[in-house]
Coordinates of C-alpha atoms in Angstrom, one line a residue:
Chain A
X1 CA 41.4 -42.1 185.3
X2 CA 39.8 -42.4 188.3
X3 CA 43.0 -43.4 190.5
X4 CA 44.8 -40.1 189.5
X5 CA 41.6 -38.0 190.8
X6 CA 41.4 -38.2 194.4
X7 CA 38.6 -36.2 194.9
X8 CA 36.1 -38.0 193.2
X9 CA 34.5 -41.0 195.0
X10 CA 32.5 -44.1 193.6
X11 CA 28.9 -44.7 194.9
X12 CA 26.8 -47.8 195.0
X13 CA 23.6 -46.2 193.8
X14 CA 19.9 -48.0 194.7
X15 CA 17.8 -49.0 191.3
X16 CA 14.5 -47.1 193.0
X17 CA 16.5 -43.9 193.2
X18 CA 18.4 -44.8 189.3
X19 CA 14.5 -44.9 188.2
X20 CA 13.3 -41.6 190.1
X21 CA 16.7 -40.0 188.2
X22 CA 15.8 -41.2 184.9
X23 CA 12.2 -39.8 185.6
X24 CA 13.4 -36.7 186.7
X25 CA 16.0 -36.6 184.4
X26 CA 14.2 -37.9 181.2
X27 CA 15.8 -40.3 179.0
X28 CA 18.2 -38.1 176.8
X29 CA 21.8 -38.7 177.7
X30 CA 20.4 -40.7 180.8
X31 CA 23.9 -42.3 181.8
X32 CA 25.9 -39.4 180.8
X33 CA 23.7 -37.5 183.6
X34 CA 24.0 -40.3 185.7
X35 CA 27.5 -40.2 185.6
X36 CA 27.8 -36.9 186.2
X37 CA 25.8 -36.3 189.3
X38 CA 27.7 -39.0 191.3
X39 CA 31.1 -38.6 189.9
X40 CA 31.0 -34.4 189.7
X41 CA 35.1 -33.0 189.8
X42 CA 32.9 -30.5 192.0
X43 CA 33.6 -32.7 195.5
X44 CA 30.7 -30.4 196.9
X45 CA 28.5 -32.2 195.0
X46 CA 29.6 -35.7 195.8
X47 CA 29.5 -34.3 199.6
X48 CA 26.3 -33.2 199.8
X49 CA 24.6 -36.6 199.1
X50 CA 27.1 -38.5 201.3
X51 CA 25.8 -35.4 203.9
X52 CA 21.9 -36.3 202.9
X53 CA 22.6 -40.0 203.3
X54 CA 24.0 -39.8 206.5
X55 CA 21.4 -37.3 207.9
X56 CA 19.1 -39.9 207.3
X57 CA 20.6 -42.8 209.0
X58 CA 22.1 -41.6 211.9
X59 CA 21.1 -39.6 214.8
X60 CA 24.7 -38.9 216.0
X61 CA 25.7 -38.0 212.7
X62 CA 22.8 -35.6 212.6
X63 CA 24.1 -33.8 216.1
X64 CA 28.1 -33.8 214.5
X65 CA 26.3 -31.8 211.5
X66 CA 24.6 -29.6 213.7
X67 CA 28.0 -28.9 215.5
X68 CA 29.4 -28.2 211.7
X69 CA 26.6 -26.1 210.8
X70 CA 27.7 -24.2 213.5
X71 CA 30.8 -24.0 212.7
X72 CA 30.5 -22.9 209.3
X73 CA 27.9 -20.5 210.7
X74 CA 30.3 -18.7 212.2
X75 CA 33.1 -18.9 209.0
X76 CA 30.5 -16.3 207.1
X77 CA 29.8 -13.2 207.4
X78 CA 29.7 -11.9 211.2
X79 CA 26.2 -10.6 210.8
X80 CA 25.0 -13.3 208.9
X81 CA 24.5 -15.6 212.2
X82 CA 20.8 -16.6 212.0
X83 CA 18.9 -18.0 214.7
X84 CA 15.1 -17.9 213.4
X85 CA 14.0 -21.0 210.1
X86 CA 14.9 -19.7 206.7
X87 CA 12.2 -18.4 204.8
X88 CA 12.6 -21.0 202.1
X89 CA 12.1 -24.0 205.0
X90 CA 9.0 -24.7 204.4
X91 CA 9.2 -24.9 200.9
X92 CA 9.6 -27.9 199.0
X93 CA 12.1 -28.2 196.3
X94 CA 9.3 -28.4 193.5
X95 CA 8.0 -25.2 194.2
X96 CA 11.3 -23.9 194.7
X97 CA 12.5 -24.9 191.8
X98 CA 9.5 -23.7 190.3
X99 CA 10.4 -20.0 191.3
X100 CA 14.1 -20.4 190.4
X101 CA 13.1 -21.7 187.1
X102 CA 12.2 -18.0 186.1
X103 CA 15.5 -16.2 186.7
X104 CA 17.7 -15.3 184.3
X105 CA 21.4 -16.3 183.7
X106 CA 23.5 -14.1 185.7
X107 CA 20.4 -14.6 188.9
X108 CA 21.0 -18.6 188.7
X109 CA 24.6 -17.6 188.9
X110 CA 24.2 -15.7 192.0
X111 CA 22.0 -17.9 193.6
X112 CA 24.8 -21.1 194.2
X113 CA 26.2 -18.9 196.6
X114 CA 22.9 -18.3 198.9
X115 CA 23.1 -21.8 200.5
X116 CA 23.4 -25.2 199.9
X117 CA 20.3 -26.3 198.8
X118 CA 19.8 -23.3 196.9
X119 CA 23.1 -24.3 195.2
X120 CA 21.9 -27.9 194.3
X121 CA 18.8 -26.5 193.0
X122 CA 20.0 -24.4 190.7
X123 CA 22.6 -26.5 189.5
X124 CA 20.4 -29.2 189.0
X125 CA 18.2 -26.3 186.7
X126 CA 21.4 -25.3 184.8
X127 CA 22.5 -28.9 184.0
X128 CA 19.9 -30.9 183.9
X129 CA 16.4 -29.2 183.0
X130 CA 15.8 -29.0 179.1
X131 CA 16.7 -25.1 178.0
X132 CA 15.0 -23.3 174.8
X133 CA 18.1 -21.4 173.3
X134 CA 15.4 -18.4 171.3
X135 CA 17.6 -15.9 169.1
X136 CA 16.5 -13.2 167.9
X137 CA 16.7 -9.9 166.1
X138 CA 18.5 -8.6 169.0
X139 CA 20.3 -11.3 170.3
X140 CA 24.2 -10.2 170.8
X141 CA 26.9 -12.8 169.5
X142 CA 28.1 -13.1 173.1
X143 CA 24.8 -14.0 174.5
X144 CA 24.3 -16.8 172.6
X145 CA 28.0 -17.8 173.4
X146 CA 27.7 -17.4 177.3
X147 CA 24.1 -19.3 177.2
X148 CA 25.6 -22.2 175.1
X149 CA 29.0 -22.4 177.9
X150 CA 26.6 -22.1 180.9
X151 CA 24.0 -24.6 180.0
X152 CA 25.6 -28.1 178.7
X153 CA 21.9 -29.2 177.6
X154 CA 20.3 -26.6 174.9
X155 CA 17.2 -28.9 173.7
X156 CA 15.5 -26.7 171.6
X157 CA 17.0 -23.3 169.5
X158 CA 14.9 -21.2 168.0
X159 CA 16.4 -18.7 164.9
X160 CA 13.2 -15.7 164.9
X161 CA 14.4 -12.7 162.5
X162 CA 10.6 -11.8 162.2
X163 CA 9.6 -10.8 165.4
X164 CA 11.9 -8.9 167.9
X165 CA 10.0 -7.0 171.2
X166 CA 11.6 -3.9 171.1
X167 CA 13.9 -3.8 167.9
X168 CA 17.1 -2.0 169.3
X169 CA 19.6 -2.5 166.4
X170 CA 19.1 -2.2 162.6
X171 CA 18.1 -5.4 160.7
X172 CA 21.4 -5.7 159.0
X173 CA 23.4 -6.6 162.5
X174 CA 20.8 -9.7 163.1
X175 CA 22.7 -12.7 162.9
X176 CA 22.9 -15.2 160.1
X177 CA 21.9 -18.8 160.7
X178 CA 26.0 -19.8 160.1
X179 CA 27.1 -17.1 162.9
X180 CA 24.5 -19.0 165.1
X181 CA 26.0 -22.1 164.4
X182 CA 29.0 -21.3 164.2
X183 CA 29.8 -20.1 167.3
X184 CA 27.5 -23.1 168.9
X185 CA 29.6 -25.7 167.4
X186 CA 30.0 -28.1 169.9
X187 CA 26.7 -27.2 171.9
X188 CA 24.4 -28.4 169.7
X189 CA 24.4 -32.3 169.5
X190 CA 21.5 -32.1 171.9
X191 CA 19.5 -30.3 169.7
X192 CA 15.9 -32.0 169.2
X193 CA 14.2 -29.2 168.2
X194 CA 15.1 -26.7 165.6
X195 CA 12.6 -23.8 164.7
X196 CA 13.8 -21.5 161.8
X197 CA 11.8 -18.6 160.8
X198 CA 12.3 -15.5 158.8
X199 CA 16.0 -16.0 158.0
X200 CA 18.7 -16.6 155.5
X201 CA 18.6 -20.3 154.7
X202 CA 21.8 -20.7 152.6
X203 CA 23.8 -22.4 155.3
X204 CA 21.3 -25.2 155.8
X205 CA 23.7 -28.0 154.7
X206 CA 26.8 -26.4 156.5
X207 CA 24.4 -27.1 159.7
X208 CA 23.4 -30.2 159.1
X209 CA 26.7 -31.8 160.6
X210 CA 26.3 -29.9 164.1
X211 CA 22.7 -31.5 164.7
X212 CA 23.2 -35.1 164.8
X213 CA 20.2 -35.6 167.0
X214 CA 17.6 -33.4 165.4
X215 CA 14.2 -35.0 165.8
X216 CA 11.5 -32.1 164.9
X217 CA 12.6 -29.0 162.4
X218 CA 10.4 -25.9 161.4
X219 CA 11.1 -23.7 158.5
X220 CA 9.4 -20.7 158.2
X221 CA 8.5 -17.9 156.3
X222 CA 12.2 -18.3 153.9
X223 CA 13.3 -19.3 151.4
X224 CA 15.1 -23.3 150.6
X225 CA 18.0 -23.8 148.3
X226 CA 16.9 -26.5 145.8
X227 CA 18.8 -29.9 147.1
X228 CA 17.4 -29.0 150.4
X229 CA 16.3 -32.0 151.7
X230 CA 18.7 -34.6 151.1
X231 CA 21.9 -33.3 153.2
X232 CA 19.3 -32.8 156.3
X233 CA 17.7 -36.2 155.7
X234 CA 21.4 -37.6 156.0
X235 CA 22.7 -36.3 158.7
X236 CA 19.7 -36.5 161.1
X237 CA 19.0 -39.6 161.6
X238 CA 16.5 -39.1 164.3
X239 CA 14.7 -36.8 162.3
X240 CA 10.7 -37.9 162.8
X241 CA 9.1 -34.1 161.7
X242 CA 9.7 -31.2 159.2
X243 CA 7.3 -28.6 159.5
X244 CA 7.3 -25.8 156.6
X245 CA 5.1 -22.9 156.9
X246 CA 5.1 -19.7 154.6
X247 CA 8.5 -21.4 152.7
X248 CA 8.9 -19.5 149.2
X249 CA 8.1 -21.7 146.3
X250 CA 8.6 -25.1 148.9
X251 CA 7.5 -27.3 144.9
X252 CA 10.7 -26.9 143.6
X253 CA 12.9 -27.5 146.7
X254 CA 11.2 -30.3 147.3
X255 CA 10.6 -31.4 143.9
X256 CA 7.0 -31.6 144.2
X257 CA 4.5 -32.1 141.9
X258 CA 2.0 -29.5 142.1
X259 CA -1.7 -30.4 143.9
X260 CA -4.6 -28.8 145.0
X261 CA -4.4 -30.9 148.1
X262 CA -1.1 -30.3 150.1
X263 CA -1.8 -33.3 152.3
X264 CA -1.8 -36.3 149.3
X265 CA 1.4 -34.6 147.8
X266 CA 3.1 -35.0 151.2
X267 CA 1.9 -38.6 151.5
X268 CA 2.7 -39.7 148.1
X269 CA 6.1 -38.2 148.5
X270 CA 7.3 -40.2 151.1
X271 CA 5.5 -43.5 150.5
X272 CA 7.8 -43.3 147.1
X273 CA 11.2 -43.2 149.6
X274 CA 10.4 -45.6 152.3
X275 CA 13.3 -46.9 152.6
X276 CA 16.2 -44.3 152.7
X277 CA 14.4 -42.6 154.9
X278 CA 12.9 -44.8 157.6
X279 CA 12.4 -42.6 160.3
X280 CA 11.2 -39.9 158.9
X281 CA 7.4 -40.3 159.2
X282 CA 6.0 -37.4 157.7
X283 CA 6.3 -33.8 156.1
X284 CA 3.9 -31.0 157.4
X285 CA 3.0 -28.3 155.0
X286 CA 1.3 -25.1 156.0
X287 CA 0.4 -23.0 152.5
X288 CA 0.8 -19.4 152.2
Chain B
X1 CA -25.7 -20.3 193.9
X2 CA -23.7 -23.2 194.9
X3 CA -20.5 -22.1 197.3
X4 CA -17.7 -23.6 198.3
X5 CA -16.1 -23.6 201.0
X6 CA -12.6 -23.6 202.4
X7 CA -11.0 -24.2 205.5
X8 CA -7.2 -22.8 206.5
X9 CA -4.8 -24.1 208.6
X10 CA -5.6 -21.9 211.4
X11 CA -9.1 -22.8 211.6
X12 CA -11.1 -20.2 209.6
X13 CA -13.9 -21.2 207.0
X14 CA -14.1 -18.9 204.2
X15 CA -17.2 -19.2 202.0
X16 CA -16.7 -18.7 198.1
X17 CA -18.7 -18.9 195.2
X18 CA -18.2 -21.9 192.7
X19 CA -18.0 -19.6 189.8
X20 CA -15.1 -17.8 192.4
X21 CA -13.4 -21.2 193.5
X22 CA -13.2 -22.5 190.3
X23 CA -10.1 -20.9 189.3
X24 CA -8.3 -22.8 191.4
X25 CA -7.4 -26.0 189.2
X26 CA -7.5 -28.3 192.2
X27 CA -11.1 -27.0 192.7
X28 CA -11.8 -27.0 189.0
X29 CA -11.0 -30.8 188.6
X30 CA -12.5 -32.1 191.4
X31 CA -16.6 -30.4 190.6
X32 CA -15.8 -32.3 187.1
X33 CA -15.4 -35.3 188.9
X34 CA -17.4 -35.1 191.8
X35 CA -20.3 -32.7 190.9
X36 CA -21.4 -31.0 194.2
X37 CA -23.7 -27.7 195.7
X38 CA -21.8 -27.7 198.9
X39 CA -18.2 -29.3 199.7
X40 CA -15.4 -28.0 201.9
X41 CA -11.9 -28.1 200.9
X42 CA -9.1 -28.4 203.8
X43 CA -6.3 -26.1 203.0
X44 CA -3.6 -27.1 205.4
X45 CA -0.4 -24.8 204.4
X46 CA -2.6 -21.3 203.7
X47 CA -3.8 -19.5 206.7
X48 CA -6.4 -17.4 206.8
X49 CA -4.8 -13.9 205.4
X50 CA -3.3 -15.7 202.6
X51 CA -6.4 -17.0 201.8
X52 CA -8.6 -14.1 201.6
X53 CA -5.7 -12.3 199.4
X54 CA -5.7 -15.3 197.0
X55 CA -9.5 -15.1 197.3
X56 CA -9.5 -11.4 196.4
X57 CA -7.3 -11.9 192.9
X58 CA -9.4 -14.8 192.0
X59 CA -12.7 -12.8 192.2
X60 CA -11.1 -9.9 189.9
X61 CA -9.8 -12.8 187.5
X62 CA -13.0 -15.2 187.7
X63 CA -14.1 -14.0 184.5
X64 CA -10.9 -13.8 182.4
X65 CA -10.5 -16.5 179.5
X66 CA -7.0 -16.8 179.9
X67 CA -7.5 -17.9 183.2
X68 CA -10.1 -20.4 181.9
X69 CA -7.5 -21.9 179.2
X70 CA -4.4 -22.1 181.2
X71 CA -3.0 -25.5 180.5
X72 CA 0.3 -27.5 182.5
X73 CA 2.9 -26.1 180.7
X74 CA 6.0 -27.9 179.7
X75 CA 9.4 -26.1 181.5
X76 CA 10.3 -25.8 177.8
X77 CA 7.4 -24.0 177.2
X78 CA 7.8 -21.8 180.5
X79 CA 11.4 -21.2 179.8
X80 CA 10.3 -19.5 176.5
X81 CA 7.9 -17.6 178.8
X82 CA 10.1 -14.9 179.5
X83 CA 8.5 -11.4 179.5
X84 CA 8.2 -9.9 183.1
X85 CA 5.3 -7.6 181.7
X86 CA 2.5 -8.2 184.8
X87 CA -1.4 -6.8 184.6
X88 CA -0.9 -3.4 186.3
X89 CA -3.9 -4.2 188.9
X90 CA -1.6 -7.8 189.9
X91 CA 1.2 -5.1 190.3
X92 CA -0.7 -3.3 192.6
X93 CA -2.3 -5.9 194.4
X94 CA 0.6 -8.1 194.9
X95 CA 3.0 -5.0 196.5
X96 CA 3.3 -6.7 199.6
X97 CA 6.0 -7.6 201.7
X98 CA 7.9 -10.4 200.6
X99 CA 7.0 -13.0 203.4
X100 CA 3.6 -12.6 202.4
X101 CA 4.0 -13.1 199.2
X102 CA 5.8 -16.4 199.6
X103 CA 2.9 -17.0 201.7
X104 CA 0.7 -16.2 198.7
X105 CA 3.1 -18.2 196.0
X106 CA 2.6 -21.2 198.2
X107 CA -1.1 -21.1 198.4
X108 CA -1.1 -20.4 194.7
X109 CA 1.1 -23.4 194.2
X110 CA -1.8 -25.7 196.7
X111 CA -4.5 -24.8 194.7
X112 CA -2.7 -24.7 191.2
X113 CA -3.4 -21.0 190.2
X114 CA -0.8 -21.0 187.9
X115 CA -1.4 -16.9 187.0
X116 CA -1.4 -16.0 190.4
X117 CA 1.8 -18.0 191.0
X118 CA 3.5 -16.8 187.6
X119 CA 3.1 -13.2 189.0
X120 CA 4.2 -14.1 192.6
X121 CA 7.1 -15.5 190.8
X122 CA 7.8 -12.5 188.8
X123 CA 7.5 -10.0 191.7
X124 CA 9.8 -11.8 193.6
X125 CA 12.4 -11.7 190.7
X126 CA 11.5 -8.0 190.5
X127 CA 12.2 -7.4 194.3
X128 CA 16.2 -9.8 194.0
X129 CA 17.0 -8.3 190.6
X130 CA 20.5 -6.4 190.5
X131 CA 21.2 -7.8 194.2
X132 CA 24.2 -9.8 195.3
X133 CA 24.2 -13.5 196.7
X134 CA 24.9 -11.8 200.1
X135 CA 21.6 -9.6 199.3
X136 CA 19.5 -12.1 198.2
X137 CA 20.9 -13.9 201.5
X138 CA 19.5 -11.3 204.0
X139 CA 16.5 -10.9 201.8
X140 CA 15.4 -14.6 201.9
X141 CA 17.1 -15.1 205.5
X142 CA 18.5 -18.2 204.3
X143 CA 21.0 -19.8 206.3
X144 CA 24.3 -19.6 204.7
X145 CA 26.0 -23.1 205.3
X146 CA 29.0 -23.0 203.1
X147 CA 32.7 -21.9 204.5
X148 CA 34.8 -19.3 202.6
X149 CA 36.8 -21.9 200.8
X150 CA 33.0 -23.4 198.8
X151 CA 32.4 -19.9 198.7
X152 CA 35.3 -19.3 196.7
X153 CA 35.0 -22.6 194.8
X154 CA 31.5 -21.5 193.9
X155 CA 32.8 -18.1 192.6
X156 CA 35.6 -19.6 190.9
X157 CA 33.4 -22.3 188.4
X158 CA 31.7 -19.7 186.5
X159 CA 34.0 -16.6 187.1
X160 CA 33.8 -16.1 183.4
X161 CA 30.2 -14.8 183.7
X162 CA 31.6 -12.3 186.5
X163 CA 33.6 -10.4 183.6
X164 CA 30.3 -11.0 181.5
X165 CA 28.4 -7.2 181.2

């Protein structure tokens, strides 16, 4: 694979700066990330941290860059030839990404093209930072399509049809939970969080095979099918946390015994089922 | 009254009272842990008119609560924050130009005012919305280091979301 691409290159990488990575990075899909911040298809990439490297260790190299800079200076724009710092020089790239991490899609988008270190930044925010995918009322089909193609790491979706902030379309064009996840398919096996509230819960087992690496889910405010439970338990292995708040009549999808005390019922339930469902280590209730 | 004092890169001491200075989270830890009338605090990347504007807000905001219960944030959590809605009076106060409020976003970012650098942030997305790359460019006088061809390598890996209304 790697002889037929020419323009990827393999890099010897240092263990310190592996561990400040997986810091940065966090430990879901570490070596996937890893992989593909040093062997990006995007040879821009791969070139700018051959460019940093060599910046640091060599003075001529830093004079040939300066003549490139130069160079490339004068490839743009004829009045873009800039002689005074850059505004964003004295910034570090915390606080920069800081700012950036506030923009919206089609901003980030826009931004690659300001400079190179504005690029890095921003790809490093589309690819790499944890994104909350909310839906809502008023949420367009497309949107929800463009966000899942732009950002390869959606670790949290949240499905609100109770609150919208300005409601511009009637309640019968908000989407159903198997339009969501239907059109995210193949975006969603890095789903850890899933928070469902106010909406039609009948395609809850047809989901259950998309979000393989579930860890927490909240239901609220809907209402369950009755063999609930089981298909979600099965197919998300990693699931550690259900949270149910204001679910209709949660006794018989559950198959609960009715008690005063939400909290013993919970506990009993599970300490009956120990071991078919090992990592799951406890329900939440919320009554109403 | 206890005050505190601060000292800016260009070698002005502004005097502020604690009740003032205690906004500032950098501030507001170290009183807990080092209970003190008088101490001065060395700010070495604000200057002395950044200062007094960040100075300014945080007297007008000493006394709100949500100031008082602003925690460190996830960027899950921020990236769910997304309403650019800002206090009318931070509108006002913060219609400066835009090196000043970078100025004003950095000092916010020193002393952790995370309000203060929440707005700064959303003014600044306020003053680049609807402009180009080329826009945003000149607005930020960033040097632009890539040649036409990563230009047009950069335009073509997402030129789906230029046909995107």
């Amino acid at each position: 694979k790697f002889r037929r691409n020419t323009t990827w290159s393999v890099k010897l990488v240092p263990l310190e700066e592996i561990e400040f990575l997986r810091e940065q990075i966090g430990q879901i899909h570490f070596v996937d990330d890893l992989f593909k911040y040093f062997l990006d298809t995007d040879d821009l990439h791969v070139a700018d941290l051959e460019k940093d490297e060599k910046e640091r260790c060599s003075d001529e190299m830093k004079k040939r860059d300066v003549l490139d800079y130069t160079e490339k200076n004068l490839n743009c724009e004829k009045d873009e030839i800039i002689e005074e710092a850059s505004t964003l020089d004295r910034f570090p790239d915390e606080v920069l990404m800081k700012i950036i991490s506030y923009l919206p899609v089609r901003d980030l988008i826009l931004l690659r093209a300001v400079s190179r270190r504005l690029k890095r930044l921003t790809e490093f925010i589309i690819t790499r930072i944890p994104k909350t995918l909310v839906v809502t009322k008023d949420t367009l089909i497309h949107s929800i399509m463009y966000t899942g193609m732009l950002f390869p790491n959606i670790c949290t979706l949240v499905i609100d049809n109770e609150q919208s902030a300005v409601s511009t379309s009637p309640p019968s064009l908000s989407l159903k939970l198997a339009d969501v996840f239907g059109v995210m398919k193949g975006k969603l096996n890095t789903i850890k969080r899933l928070i469902i509230r106010g909406n039609d819960y009948s395609y809850g087992d047809g989901m259950c095979k998309y979000i393989k690496s579930l860890e927490t889910l909240k239901l609220e405010s809907l209402e369950l099918p009755n063999p609930f439970l089981n298909p979600i338990l099965n197919s998300c292995k990693q699931l550690r946390k259900i949270t149910f708040k204001r679910v209709i009549d949660i006794y018989s999808s559950l198959k609960l015994p009715r008690e005063k005390d939400d909290r013993i019922v919970y506990a009993f339930y599970i300490a009956r089922r120990p071991r078919r469902w090992p990592k799951t280590e406890y329900l939440l209730f919320a009554r109403g | 009254m206890s005050a505190i004092k601060f000292e800016t890169s260009d070698g002005f001491t502004i005097q502020v009272e604690r009740e003032t200075a205690v906004v500032s989270k950098v501030v507001k830890n170290f009183l807990e842990y080092h209970p003190t009338d008088k101490c001065t605090f060395h700010l070495n990347c604000v200057d002395n008119a950044t200062l007094r504007k960040v100075v300014e807000w945080m007297r007008h905001h000493k006394d709100d609560a949500y100031i008082e219960t602003e925690s460190d944030e996830s960027d899950e959590e921020r990236s769910q924050d997304v309403s650019i809605e800002m206090d009318p009076w931070d509108a006002n106060f913060l219609n400066e130009d835009l090196f000043f409020l970078l100025d004003i976003l950095n000092a916010a970012n020193f002393m952790k005012i995370k309000v203060l650098f929440k707005n700064c942030c959303k003014k600044i997305y306020l003053m680049s919305k609807g402009k180009s790359s080329v826009e945003i460019k000149r607005l930020l006088k960033e040097r632009c280091d890539f040649t036409d061809e990563d230009l047009q390598r950069i335009a073509n890996k997402y030129e789906w979301m230029a046909r995107v209304n």
